[in-house]
Tab-separated table of C-alpha atoms in Angstrom:
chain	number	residue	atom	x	y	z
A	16	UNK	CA	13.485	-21.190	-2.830
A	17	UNK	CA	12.410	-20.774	0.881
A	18	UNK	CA	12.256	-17.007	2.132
A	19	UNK	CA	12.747	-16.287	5.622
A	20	UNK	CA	10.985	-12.671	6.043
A	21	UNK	CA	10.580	-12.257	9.494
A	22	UNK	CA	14.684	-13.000	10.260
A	23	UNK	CA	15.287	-10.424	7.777
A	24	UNK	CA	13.269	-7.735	9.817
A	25	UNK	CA	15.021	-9.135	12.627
A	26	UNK	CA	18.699	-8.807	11.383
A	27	UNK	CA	17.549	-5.433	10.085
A	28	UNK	CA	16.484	-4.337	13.978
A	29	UNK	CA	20.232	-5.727	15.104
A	30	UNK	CA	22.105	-4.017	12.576
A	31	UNK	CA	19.982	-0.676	12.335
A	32	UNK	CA	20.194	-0.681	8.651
A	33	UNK	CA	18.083	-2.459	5.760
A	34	UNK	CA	19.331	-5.320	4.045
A	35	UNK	CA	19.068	-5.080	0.239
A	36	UNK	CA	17.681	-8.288	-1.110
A	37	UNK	CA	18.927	-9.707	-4.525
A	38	UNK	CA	19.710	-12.862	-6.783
A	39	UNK	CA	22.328	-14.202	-8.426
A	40	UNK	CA	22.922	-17.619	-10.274
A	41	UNK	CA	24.872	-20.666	-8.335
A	42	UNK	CA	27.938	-20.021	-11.045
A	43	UNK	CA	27.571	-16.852	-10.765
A	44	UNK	CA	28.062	-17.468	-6.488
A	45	UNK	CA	30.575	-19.980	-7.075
A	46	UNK	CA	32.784	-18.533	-9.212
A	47	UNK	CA	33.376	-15.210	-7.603
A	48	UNK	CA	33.201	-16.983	-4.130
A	49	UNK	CA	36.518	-18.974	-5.264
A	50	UNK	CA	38.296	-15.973	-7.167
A	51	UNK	CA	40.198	-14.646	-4.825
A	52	UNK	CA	41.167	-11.225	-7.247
A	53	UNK	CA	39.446	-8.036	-5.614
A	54	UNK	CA	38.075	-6.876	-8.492
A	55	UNK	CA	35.392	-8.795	-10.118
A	56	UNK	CA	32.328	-7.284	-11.448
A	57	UNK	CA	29.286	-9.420	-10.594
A	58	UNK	CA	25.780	-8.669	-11.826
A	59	UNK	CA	23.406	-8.469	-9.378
A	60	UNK	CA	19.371	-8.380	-10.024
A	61	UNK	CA	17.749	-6.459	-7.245
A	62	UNK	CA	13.877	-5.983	-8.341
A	63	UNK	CA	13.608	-5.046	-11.785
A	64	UNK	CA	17.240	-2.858	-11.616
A	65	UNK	CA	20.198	-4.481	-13.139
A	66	UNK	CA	23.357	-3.057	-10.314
A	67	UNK	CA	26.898	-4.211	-10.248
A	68	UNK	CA	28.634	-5.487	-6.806
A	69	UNK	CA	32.413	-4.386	-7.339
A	70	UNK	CA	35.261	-6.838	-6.069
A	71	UNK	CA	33.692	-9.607	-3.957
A	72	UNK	CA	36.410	-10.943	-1.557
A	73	UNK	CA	36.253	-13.835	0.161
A	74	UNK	CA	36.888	-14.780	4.054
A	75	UNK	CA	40.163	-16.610	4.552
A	76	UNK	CA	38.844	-19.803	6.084
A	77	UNK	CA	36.005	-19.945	2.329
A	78	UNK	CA	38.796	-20.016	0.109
A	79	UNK	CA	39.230	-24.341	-0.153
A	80	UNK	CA	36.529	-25.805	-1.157
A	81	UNK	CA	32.787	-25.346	-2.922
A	82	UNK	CA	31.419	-22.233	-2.620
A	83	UNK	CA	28.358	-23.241	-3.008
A	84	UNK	CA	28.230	-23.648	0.911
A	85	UNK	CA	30.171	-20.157	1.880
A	86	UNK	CA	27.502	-18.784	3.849
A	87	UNK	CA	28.968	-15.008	3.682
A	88	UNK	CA	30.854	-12.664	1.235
A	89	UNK	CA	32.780	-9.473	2.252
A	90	UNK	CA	34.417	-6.915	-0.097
A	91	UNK	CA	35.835	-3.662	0.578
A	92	UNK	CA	31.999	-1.879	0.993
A	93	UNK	CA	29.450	-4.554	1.194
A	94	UNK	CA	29.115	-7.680	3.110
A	95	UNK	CA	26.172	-10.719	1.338
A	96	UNK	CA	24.887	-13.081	3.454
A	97	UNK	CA	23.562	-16.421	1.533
A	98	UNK	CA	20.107	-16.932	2.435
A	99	UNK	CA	18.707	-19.729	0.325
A	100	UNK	CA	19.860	-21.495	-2.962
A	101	UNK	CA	17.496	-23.295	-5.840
A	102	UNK	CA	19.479	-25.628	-7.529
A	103	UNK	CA	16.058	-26.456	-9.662
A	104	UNK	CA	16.132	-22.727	-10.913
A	105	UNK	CA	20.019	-22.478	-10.592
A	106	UNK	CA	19.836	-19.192	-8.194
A	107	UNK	CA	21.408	-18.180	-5.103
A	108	UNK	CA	19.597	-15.471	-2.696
A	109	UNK	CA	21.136	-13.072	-0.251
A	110	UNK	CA	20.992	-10.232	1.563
A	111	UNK	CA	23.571	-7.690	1.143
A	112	UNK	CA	24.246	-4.132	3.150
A	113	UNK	CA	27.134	-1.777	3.847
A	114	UNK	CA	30.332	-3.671	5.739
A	115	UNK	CA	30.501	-0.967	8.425
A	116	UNK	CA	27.084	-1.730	9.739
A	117	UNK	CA	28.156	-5.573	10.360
A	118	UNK	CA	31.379	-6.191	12.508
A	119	UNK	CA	32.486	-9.364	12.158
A	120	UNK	CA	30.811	-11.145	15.367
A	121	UNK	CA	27.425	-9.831	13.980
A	122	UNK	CA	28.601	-11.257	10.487
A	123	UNK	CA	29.051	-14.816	12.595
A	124	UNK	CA	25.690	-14.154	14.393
A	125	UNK	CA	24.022	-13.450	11.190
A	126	UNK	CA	25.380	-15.666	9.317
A	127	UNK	CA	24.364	-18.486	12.407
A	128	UNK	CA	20.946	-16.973	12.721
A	129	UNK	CA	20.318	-17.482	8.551
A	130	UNK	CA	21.421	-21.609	9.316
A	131	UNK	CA	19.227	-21.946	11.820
A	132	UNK	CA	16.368	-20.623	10.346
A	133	UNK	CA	16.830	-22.173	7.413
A	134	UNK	CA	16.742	-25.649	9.133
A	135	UNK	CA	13.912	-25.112	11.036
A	136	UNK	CA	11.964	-23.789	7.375
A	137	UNK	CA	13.125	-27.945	6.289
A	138	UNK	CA	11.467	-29.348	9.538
A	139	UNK	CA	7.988	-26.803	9.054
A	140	UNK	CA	5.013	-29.385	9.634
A	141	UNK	CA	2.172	-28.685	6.711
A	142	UNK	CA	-0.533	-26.586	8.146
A	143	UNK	CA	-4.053	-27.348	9.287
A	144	UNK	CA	-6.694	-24.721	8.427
A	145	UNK	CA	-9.579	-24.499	10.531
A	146	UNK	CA	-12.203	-24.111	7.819
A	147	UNK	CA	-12.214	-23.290	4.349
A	148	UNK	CA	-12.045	-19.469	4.537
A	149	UNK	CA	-9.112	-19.435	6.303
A	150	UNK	CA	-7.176	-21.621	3.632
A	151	UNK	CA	-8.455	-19.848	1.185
A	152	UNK	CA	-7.333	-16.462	2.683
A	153	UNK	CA	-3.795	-18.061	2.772
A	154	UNK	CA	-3.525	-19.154	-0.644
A	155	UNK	CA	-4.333	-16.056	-1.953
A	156	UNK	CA	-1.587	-14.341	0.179
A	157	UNK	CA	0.668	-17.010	-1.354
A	158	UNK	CA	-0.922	-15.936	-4.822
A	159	UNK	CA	-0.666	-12.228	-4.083
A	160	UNK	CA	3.233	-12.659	-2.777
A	161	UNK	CA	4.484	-14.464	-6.005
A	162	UNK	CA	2.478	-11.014	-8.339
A	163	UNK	CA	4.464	-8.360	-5.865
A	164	UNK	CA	7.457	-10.211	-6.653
A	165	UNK	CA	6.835	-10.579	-10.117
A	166	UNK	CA	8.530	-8.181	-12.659
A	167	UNK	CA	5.493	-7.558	-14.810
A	168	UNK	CA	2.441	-6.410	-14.642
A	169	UNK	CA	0.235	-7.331	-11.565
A	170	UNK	CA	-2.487	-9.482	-12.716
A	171	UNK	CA	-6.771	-9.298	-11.396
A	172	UNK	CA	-7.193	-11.510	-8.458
A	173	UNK	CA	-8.221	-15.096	-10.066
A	174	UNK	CA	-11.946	-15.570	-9.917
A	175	UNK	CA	-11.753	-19.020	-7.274
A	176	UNK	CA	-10.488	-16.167	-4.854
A	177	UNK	CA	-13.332	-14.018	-4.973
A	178	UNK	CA	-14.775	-14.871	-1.505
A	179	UNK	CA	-18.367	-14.913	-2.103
A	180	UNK	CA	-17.962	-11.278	-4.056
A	181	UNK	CA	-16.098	-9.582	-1.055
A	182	UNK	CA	-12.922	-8.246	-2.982
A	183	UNK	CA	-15.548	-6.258	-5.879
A	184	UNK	CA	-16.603	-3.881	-3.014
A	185	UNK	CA	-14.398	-0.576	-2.915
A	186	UNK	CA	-11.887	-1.322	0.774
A	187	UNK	CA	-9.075	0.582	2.050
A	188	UNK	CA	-6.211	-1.368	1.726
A	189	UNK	CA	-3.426	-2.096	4.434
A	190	UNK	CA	0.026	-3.506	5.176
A	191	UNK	CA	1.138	-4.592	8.641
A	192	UNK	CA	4.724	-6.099	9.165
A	193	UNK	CA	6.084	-7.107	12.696
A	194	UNK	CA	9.389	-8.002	14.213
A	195	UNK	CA	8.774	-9.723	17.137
A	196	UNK	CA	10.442	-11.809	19.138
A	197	UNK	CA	10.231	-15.419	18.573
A	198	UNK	CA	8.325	-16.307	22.045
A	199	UNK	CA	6.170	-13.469	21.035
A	200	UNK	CA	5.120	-14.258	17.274
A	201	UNK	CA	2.408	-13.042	16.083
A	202	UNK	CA	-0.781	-15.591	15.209
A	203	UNK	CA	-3.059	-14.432	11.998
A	204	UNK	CA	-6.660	-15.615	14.538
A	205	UNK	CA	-5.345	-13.377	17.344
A	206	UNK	CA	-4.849	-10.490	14.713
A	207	UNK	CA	-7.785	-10.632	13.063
A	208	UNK	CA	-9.671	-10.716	16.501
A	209	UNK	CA	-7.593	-7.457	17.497
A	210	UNK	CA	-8.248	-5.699	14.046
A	211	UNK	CA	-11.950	-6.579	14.205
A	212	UNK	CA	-12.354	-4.699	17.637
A	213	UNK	CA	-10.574	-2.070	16.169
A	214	UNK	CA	-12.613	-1.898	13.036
A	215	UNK	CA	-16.229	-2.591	14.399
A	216	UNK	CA	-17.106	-5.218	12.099
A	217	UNK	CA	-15.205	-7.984	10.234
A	218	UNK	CA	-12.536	-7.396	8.141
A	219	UNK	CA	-10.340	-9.531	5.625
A	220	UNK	CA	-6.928	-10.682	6.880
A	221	UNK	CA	-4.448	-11.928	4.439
A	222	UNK	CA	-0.973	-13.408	5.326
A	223	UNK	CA	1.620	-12.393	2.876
A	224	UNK	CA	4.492	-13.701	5.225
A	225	UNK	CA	5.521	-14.742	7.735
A	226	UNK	CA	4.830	-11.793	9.738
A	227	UNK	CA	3.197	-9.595	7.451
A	228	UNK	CA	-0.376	-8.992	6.752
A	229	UNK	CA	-2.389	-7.156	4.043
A	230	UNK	CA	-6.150	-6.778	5.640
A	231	UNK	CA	-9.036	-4.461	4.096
A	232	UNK	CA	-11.932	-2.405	5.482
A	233	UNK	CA	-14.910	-0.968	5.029
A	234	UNK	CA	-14.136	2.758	3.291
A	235	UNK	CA	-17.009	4.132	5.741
A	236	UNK	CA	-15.303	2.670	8.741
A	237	UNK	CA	-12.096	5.015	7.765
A	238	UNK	CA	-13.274	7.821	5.972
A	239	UNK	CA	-16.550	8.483	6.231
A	240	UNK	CA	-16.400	10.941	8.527
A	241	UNK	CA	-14.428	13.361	6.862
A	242	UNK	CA	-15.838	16.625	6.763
A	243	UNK	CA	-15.062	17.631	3.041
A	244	UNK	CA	-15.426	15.098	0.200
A	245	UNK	CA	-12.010	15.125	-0.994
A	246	UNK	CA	-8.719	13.828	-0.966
A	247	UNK	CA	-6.868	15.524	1.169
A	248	UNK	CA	-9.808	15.144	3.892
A	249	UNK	CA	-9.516	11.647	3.195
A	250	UNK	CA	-5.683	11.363	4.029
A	251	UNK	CA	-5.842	13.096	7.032
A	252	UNK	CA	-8.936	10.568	8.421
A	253	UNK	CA	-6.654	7.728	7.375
A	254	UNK	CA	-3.753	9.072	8.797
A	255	UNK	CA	-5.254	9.232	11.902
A	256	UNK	CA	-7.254	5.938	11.626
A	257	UNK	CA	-3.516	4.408	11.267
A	258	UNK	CA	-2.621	6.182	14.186
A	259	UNK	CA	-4.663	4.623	16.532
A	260	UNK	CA	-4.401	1.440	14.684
A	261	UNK	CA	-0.423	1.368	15.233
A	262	UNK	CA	-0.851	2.237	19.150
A	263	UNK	CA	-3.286	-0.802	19.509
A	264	UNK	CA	-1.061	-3.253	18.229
A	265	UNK	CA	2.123	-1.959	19.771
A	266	UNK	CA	0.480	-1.945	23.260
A	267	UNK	CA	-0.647	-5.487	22.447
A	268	UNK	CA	2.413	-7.142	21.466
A	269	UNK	CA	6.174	-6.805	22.228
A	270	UNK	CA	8.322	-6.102	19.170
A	271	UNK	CA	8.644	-3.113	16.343
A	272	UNK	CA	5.611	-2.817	13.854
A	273	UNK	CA	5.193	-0.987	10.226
A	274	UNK	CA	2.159	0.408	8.640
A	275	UNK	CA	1.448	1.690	5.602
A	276	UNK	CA	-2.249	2.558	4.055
A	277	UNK	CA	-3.566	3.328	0.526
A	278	UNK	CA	-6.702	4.931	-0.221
A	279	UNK	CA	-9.935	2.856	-1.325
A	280	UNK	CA	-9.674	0.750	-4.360
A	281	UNK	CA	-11.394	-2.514	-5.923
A	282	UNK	CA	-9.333	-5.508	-4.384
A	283	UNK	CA	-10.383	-7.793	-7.206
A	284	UNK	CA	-8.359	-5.381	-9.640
A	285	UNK	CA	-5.804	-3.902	-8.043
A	286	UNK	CA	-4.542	-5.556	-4.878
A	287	UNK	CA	-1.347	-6.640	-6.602
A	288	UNK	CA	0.080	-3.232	-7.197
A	289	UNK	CA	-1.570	-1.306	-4.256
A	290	UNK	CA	0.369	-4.084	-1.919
A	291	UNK	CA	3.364	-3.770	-4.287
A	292	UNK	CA	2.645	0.484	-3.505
A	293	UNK	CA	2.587	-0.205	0.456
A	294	UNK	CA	5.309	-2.683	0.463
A	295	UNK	CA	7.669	-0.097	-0.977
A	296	UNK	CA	6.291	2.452	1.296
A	297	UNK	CA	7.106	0.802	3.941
A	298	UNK	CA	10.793	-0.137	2.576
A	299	UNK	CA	11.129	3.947	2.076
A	300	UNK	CA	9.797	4.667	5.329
A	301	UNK	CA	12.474	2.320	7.348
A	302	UNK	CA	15.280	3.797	5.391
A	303	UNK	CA	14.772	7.328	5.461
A	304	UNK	CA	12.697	7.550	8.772
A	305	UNK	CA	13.704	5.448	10.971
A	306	UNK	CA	12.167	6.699	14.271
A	307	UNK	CA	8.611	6.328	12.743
A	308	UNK	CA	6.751	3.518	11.990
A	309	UNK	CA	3.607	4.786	9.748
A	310	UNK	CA	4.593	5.043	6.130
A	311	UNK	CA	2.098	6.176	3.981
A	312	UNK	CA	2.723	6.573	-0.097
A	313	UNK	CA	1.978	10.405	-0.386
A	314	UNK	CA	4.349	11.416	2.190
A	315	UNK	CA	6.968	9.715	0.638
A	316	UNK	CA	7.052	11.032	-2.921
A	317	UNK	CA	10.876	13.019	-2.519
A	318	UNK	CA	12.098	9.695	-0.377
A	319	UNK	CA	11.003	7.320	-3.578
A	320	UNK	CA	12.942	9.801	-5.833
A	321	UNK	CA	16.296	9.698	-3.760
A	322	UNK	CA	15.812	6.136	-3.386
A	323	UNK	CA	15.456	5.687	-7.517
A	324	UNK	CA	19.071	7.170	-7.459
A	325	UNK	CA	22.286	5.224	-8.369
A	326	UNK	CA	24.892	4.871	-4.841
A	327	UNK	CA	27.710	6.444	-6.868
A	328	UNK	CA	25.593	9.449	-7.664
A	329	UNK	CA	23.988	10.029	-4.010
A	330	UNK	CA	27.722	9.987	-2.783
A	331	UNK	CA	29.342	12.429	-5.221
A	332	UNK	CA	26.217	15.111	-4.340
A	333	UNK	CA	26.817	14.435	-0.711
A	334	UNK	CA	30.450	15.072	-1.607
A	335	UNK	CA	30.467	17.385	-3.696
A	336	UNK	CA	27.032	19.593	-2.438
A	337	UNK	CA	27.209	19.029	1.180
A	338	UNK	CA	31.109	18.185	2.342
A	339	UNK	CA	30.650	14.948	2.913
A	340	UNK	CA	27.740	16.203	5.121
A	341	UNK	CA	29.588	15.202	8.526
A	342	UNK	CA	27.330	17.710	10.172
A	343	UNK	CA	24.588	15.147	9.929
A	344	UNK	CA	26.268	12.845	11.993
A	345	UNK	CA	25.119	15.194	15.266
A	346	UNK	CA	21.675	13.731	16.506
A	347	UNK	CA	21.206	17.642	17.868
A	348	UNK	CA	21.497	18.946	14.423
A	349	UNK	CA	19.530	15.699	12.579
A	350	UNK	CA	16.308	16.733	14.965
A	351	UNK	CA	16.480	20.140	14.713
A	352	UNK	CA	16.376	19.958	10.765
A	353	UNK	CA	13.735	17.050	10.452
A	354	UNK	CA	11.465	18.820	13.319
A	355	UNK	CA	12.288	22.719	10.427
A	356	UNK	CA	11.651	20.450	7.442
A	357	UNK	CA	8.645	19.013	8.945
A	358	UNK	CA	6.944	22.051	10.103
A	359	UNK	CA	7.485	23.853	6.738
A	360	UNK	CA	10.769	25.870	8.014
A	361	UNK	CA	8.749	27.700	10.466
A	362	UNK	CA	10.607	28.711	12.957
A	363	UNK	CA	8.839	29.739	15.840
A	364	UNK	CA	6.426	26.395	15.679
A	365	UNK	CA	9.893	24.739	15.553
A	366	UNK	CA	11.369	26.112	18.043
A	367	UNK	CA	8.390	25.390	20.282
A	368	UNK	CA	8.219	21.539	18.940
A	369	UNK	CA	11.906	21.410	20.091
A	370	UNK	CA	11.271	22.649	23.674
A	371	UNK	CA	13.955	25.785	22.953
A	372	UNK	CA	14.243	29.543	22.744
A	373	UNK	CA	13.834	30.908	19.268
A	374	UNK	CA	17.185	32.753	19.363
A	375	UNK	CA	18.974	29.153	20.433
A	376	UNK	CA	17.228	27.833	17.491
A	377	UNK	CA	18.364	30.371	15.152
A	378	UNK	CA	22.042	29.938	16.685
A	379	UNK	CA	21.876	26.304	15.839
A	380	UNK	CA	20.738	27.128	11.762
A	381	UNK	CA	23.529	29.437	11.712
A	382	UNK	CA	25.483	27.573	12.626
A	383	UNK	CA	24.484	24.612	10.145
A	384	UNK	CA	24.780	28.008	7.364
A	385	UNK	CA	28.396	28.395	8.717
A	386	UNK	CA	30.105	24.250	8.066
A	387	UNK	CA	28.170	23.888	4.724
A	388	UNK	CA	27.591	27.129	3.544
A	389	UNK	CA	23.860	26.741	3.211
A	390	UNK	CA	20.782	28.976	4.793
A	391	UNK	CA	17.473	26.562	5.050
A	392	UNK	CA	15.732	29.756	5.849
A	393	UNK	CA	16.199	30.464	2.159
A	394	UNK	CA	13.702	27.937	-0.256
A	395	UNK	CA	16.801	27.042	-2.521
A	396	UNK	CA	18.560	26.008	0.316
A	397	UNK	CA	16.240	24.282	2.611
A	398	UNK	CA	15.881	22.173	-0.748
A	399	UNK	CA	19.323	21.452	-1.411
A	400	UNK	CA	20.141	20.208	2.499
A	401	UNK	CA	16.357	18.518	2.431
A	402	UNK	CA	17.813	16.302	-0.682
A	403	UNK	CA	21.252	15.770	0.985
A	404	UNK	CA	19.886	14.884	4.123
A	405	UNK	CA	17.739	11.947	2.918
A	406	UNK	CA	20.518	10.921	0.583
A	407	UNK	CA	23.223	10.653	3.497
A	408	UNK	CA	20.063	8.823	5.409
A	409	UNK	CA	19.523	6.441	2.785
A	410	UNK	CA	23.717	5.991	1.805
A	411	UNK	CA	25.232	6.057	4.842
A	412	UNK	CA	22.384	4.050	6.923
A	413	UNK	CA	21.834	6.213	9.827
C-alpha cells in the first residue's frame, strides 16, 4: 500500500490539527461505509493500540453503491479520509481527525488533494541513483521505514547495509521532516550539501520519506565541547546545535520544518528504535506545541504521558477538573501560562519574558484562580492546570 507522507504534513498545515493514521480491513470499510445506522462500533488499529471509532455515518451522495470507492467518512466527532487500499493484504488506510477541524469544503479539498496524489504515486517513474552509495542509503531508509512501522521489536541494521563499517561508530542521531510546497520540494543531494556545511565534514543522509530524513554525525561535532562530561551538558550542546541547525534550513527553503535529536548511540544496533524515539517526538511536539518546531525526547516526557491517555478519559478530567477549561481558549491566557510553566512559575522572569508589569501579571493569574478555582502559584495547582492544559491541547486540537 502506497503512503503519501508529505500530503499528510500538508493537510495537517491546512487544517491546524494532526491527522491520526490507522487501518482497517476492506470489509471492515465496506460494510460500515454502506450501514447507514449511527451507531456501529468499528475497530480501528492505530500503532500497536486497539481504539474503537463510534457510529460511522456516511455522506448522502456514498450511500448507492461500493464503498470500496467512498473516499470520506463523517460521524458525529470524527471525519476518515481513505488514503490507500491493498486488496493483496485486504486493508484500507486513512487518516482520521476531529469533524470540527474540517468543514466540509476542506473535506472536498482533502478528499481531492488524497486523489490526486494518489494518481500521480501510479505514474512515479523508477529512480536512477547516481552511484552505489546513494542507492544503498535509500534502501536502507526503505528498510528502516518498514522496522518503525513494525509492531515488534526493532531489529540490528542487516550486515549488506553496513557502509564500509560507518554505522559501528557511536553518531548522534537526527530526524528532519518538511512541508514544503510542491514547487519548493526538497532534494536529498541539496540537503546533504546544506547539512555538510553545517556539520564540517560529511555526514550520512537517509531518506525515510518522502520528505523526511534521518542523518547522523560525528558525536565530537555536537558535543564535544561541552564543558562538563555529563548528560545534562550534553543536552544543552545539542539543543543548541539543533538550534542553529533548524534556522539554516528554514532560511534556506520555504515551508514548515521539524526536528528532533537523540543523544549518541551505535546506528548498527539501535537506529530502528532511536528513529521510532524521534518520530514520536516529533508527533508529541506538533500536538502539544504547536508554535515550536524542535522536539526533543527529554522535554517531552509529561506530553508522551497525556498522549498514552484514552480520549474519553482526557475529556471527563478536562470536564470534570478544569470546567471544560474554556479559559484556554484565550491566546492571552494560553501564553501567559506556557511562558509561567516554562520558566518554572517564576514570576518576575515571566513577567519580563511577556513584556508586562509584574502586578498585570499577577492580575491575569488571579484571575485564571478566579474561573477555575485553581492558584498555579501553588505546586499542586500549577500541576493540575499544567496536565489540563496539554490535555485540552492534545483533545481539542488547538
Amino acid at each position: 500500500m502506497k503512503l503519501i507522507p508529505d500530503l499528510k504534513q500538508q493537510i495537517e498545515a491546512i487544517i491546524g490539527t494532526t491527522l491520526d493514521e490507522s487501518v482497517i480491513t476492506i470489509e471492515e470499510w465496506n460494510q460500515y461505509g454502506l450501514s447507514s445506522t449511527r451507531h456501529r462500533t468499528v475497530p480501528v488499529t492505530h500503532n500497536t493500540v486497539t481504539k474503537e471509532a463510534e457510529g460511522l455515518i456516511l455522506d448522502d451522495k456514498m450511500m448507492d453503491g461500493s464503498a470500496t470507492d467512498v473516499s470520506s467518512l463523517r460521524t458525529e466527532d470524527l471525519i476518515y479520509f481513505k488514503v490507500g487500499m491493498s486488496e493483496e493484504e485486504g486493508t484500507v488506510l486513512y487518516w482520521g481527525c476531529s469533524v470540527d477541524a474540517v468543514t466540509l469544503e476542506v473535506q472536498r479539498l482533502i478528499e481531492l488533494l488524497i486523489s490526486s496524489h494518489r494518481e500521480s504515486l501510479d505514474e512515479e517513474q523508477p529512480v536512477i541513483y547516481e552511484n552505489d552509495r546513494e542507492q544503498q542509503l535509500a534502501e536502507l531508509g526503505q528498510w528502516l521505514r518498514k522496522q518503525v512501522e513494525q509492531t515488534v521489536q526493532q531489529e540490528p541494521i542487516p550486515d549488506h547495509f553496513s557502509l564500509d563499517g560507518e554505522l559501528n561508530t557511536e553518531k548522534i542521531p537526527f530526524l528532519l521532516q518538511c512541508e514544503t510546497p510542491d514547487a519548493h520540494r526538497i532534494r536529498s543531494k541539496e540537503l546533504n550539501k546544506l547539512l555538510e556545511s553545517y556539520f564540517g565534514e560529511e555526514i550520512i543522509l537517509i531518506p525515510v520519506g518522502a520528505q523526511e530524513w534521518v542523518f547522523l554525525g560525528d558525536e565530537q561535532i555536537v558535543t564535544g565541547e561541552a564543558e562538563e562530561d555529563t548528560t545534562e551538558a550534553r543536552k544543552d550542546l545539542l539543543n543548541a546545535f539543533c538550534q542553529g541547525l533548524y534556522e539554516l534550513v528554514a532560511s534556506e527553503w520555504a515551508g514548515v520544518f521539524h526536528l528532533s535529536a537523540s543523544l549518541p548511540c551505535i546506528p548498527a544496533k539501535q537506529l530502528s528504535p532511536v528513529t521510532a524515539l524521534l518520530q514520536e517526538s516529533v508527533h508529541l511536539g506538533r500536538a502539544f506545541h504547536v508554535a515550536q518546531h524542535i522536539h526533543l525526547p527529554w522535554d517531552l516526557h509529561l506530553e508522551r504521558l497525556v498522549d498514552s491517555i484514552p480520549v474519553q478519559q482526557r475529556l471527563r478530567f478536562i470536564q470534570e477538573t478544569g470546567k471544560g477549561t474554556v479559559l484556554f481558549s484565550d491566546s492571552e491566557t494560553l501564553a501567559t501560562l506556557e511562558t509561567f510553566f516554562n520558566l518554572d512559575c517564576n514570576v518576575s522572569e515571566t513577567a519580563k519574558r511577556l513584556f508586562i508589569h509584574r502586578n498585570t501579571l499577577v492580575y491575569r493569574l488571579d484571575k485564571i484562580k478566579q474561573e477555575i478555582g485553581y492558584d498555579v502559584r501553588n505546586f499542586e495547582s500549577a500541576v493540575l492546570v499544567r496536565l489540563l492544559l496539554l490535555m485540552y491541547k492534545v483533545t481539542k486540537k488547538l
